[in-house]
Short mmCIF file of C-alpha atoms in Angstrom, two decimals:
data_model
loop_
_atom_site.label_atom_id
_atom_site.label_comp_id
_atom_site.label_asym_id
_atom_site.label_seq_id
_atom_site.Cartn_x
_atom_site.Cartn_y
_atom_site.Cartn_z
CA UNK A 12 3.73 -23.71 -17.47
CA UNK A 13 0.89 -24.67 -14.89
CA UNK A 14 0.55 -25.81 -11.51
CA UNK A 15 0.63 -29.45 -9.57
CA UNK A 16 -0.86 -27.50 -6.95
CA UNK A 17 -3.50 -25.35 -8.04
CA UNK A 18 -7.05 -25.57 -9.33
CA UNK A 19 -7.21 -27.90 -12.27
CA UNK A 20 -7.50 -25.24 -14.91
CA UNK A 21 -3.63 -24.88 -13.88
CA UNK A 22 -2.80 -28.45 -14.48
CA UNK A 23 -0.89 -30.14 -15.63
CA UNK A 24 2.05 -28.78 -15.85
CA UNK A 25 3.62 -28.91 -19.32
CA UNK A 26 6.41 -27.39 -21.02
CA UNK A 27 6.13 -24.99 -23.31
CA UNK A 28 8.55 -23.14 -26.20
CA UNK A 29 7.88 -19.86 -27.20
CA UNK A 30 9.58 -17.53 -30.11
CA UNK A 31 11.17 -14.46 -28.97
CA UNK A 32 8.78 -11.53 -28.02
CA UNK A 33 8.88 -8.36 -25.89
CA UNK A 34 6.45 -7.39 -23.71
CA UNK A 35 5.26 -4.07 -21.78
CA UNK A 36 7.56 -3.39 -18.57
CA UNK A 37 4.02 -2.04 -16.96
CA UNK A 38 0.59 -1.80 -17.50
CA UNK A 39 -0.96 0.71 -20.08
CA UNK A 40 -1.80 3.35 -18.02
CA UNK A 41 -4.60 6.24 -18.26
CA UNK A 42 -2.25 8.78 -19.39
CA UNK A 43 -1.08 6.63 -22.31
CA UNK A 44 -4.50 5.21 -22.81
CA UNK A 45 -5.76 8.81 -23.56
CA UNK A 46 -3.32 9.36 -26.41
CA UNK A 47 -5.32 6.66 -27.95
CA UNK A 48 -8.57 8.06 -27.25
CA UNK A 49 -7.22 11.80 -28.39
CA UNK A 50 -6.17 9.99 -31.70
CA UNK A 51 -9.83 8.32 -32.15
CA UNK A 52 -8.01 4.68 -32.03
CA UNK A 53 -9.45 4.08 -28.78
CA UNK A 54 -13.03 4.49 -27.09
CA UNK A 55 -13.95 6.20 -23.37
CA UNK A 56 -13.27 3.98 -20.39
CA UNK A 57 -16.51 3.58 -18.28
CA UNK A 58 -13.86 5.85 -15.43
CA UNK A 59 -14.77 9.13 -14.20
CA UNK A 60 -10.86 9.69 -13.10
CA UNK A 61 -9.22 8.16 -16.21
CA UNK A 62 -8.11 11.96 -17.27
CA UNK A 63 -7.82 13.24 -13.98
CA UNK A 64 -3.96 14.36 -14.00
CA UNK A 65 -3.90 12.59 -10.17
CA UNK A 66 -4.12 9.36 -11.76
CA UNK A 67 -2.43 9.61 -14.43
CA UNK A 68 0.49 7.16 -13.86
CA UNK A 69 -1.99 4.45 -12.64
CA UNK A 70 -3.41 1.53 -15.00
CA UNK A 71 -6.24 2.48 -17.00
CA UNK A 72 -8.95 0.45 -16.02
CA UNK A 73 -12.65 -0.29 -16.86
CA UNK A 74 -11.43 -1.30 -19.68
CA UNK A 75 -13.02 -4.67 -21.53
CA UNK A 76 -10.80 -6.83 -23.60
CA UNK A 77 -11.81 -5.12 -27.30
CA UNK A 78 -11.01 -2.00 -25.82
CA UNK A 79 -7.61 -3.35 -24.91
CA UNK A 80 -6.66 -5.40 -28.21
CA UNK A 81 -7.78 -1.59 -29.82
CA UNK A 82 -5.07 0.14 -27.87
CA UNK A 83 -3.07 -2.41 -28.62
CA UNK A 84 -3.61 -2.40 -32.29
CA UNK A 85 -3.48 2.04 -32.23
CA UNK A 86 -0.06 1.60 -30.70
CA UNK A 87 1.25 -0.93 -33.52
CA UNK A 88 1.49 -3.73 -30.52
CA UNK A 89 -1.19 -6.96 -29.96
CA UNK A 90 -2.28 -7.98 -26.66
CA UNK A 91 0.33 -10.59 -25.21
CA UNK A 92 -0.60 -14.66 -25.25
CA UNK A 93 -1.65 -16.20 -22.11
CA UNK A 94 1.76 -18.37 -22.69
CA UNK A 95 3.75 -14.95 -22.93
CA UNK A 96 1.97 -13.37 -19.41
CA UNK A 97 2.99 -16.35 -17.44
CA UNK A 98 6.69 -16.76 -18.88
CA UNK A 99 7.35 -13.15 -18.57
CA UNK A 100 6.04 -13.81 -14.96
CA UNK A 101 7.73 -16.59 -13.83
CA UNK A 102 10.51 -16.81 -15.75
CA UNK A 103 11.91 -20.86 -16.47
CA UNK A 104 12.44 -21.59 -13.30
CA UNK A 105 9.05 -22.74 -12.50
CA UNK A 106 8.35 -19.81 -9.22
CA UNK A 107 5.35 -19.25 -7.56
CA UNK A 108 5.45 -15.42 -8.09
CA UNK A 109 7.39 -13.00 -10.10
CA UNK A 110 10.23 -12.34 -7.10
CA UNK A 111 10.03 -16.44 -6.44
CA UNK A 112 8.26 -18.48 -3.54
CA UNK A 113 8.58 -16.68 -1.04
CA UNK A 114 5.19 -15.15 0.52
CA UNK A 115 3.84 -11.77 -1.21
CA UNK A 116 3.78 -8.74 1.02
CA UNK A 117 3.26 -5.02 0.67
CA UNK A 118 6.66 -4.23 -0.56
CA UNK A 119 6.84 -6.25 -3.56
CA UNK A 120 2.93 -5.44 -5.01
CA UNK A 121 -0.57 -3.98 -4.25
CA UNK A 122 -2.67 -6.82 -3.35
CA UNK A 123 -5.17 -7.97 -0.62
CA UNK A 124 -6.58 -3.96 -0.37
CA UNK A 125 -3.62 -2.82 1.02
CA UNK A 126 -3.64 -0.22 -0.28
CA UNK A 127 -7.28 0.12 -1.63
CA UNK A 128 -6.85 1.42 -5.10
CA UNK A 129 -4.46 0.95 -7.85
CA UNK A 130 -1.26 2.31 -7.67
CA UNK A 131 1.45 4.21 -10.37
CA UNK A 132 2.53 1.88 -12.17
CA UNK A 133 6.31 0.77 -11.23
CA UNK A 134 5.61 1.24 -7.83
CA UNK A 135 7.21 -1.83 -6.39
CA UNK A 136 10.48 -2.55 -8.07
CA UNK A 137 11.38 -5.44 -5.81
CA UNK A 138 8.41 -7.51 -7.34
CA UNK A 139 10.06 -7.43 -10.64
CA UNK A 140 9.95 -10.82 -12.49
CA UNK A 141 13.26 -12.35 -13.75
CA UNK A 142 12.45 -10.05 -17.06
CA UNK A 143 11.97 -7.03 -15.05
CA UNK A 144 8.39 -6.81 -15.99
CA UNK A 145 6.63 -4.90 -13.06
CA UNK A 146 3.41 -4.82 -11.61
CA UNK A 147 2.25 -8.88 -12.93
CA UNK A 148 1.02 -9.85 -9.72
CA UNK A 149 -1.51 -7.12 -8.16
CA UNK A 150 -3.08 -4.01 -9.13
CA UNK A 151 -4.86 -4.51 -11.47
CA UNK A 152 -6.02 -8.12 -13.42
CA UNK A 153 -4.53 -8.11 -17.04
CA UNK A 154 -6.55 -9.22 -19.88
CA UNK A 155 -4.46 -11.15 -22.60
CA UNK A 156 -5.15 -12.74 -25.82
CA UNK A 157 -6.54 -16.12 -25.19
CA UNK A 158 -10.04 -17.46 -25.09
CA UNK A 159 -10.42 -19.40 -21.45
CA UNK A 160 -11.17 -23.03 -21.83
CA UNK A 161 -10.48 -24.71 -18.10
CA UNK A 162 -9.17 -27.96 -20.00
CA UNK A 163 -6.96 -26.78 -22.68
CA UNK A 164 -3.58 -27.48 -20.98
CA UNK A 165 -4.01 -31.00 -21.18
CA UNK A 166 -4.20 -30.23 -25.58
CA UNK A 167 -1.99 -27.70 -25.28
CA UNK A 168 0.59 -27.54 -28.07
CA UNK A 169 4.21 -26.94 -26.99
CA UNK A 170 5.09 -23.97 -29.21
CA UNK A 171 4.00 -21.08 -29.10
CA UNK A 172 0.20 -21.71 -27.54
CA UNK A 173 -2.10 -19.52 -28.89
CA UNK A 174 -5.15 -21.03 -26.88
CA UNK A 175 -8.34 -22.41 -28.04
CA UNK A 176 -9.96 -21.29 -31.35
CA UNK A 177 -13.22 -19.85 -29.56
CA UNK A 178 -14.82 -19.17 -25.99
CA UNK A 179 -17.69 -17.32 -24.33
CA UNK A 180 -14.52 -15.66 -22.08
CA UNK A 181 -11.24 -14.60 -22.43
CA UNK A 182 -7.79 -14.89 -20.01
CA UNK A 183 -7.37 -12.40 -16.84
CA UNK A 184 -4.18 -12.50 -15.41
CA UNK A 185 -2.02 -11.32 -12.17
CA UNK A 186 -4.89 -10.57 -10.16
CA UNK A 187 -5.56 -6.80 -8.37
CA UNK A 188 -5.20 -4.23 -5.44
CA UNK A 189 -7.56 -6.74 -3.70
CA UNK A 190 -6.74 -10.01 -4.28
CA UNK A 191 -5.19 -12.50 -2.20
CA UNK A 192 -2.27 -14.53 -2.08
CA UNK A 193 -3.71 -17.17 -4.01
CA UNK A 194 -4.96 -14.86 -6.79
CA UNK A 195 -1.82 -13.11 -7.56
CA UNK A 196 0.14 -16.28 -7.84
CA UNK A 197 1.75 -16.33 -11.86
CA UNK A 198 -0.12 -19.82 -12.39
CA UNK A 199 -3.44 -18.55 -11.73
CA UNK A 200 -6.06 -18.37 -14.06
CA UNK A 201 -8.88 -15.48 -13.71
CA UNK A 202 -11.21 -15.06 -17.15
CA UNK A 203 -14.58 -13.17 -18.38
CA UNK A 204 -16.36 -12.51 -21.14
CA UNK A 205 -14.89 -9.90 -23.67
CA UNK A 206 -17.17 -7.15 -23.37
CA UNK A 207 -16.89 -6.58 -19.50
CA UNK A 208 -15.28 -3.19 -17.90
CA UNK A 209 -14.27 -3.49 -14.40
CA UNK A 210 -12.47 -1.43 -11.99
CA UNK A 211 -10.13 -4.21 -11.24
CA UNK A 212 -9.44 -5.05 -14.78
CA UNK A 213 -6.54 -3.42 -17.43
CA UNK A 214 -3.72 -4.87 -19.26
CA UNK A 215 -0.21 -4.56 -21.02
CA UNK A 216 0.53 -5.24 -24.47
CA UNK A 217 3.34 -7.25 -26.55
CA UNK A 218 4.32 -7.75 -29.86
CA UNK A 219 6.74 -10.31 -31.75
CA UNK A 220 10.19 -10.10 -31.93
#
């Protein structure tokens, strides 16, 4: 897990054991999220579009991170460990990006606006990772469990990392429809505080094995 490359919230690189989990193929999208919402579990997005049927396969977003852990928690699921995110991403093999090292382009994800807007979920099949989780680099940033601290891989316990106990932010991760090579990378670290929507922001949930 981590980076010898990156910014120094990605180092250093340390090895990590995790229990057996799943975790969503794709992001939660609007269609599902309004289930939720239908079954009071699950409050408004800040998104004038979120139930229009044209977007309906695309990731619910302005969305903060208690909005997400409620979905989460509605559909009998958690939000997924910043640990989880990046092994589902990368698989063991230590890649740069969920299809391996080789540069990002427009037919593996939606990233650096082109495109412009999210897409359906599933869209790009040949970004899969080595789990066949879609859509973890571009689209939109996924909040996951963790509070952010920029120093905790150097205390980072080897299984099953849960992050620190408390934070003014918590983990984004996989970066969006407009971010660049560097930010959809499966090391990289995006985070802010818990009770911000944005139009670039949704998420996927896990649970336990």
């Amino acid at each position: 897990m981590g980076s010898t490359t990156g910014r120094n919230d990605e180092q250093p690189v340390h090895r990590v054991y995790l229990d057996e989990y799943w975790i969503g193929q794709t992001e939660v999208t609007n269609a599902q999220y309004a289930l939720c919402v239908s079954a009071g579990g699950c409050t408004s997005p800040n998104d004038s579009r979120w139930q229009d049927s044209n977007y309906r396969d695309h990731p619910v977003r302005y969305v903060d991170w208690n909005q997400a852990r409620a979905y989460c928690a509605w559909a009998g699921v958690r939000l997924p460990t910043e640990a989880e995110w990046e092994k589902a991403a990368r698989g063991t093999d230590g890649r740069e990006y969920p299809w391996g090292d080789s540069a990002p382009d427009g037919r593996r994800l939606n990233y650096n606006r082109n495109v412009g807007d999210t897409t359906p979920v599933g869209k790009y099949p040949t970004g899969a990772s080595p789990y066949g989780a879609l859509d973890m680099a571009g689209n939109v940033f996924e909040w996951v469990n963790d509070w952010y601290d920029s120093d905790y891989y150097s205390v980072s316990p080897r299984d099953n990392p849960q992050g620190t106990a408390a934070g003014s932010s918590r983990v984004l991760r996989g970066g969006s429809w407009s971010s660049d090579d560097n930010l959809v990378r499966s090391v990289h670290r995006g985070n802010d505080e818990p009770f911000v929507p944005w139009h670039r922001y949704g998420y996927r949930c896990g649970r336990s094995q």
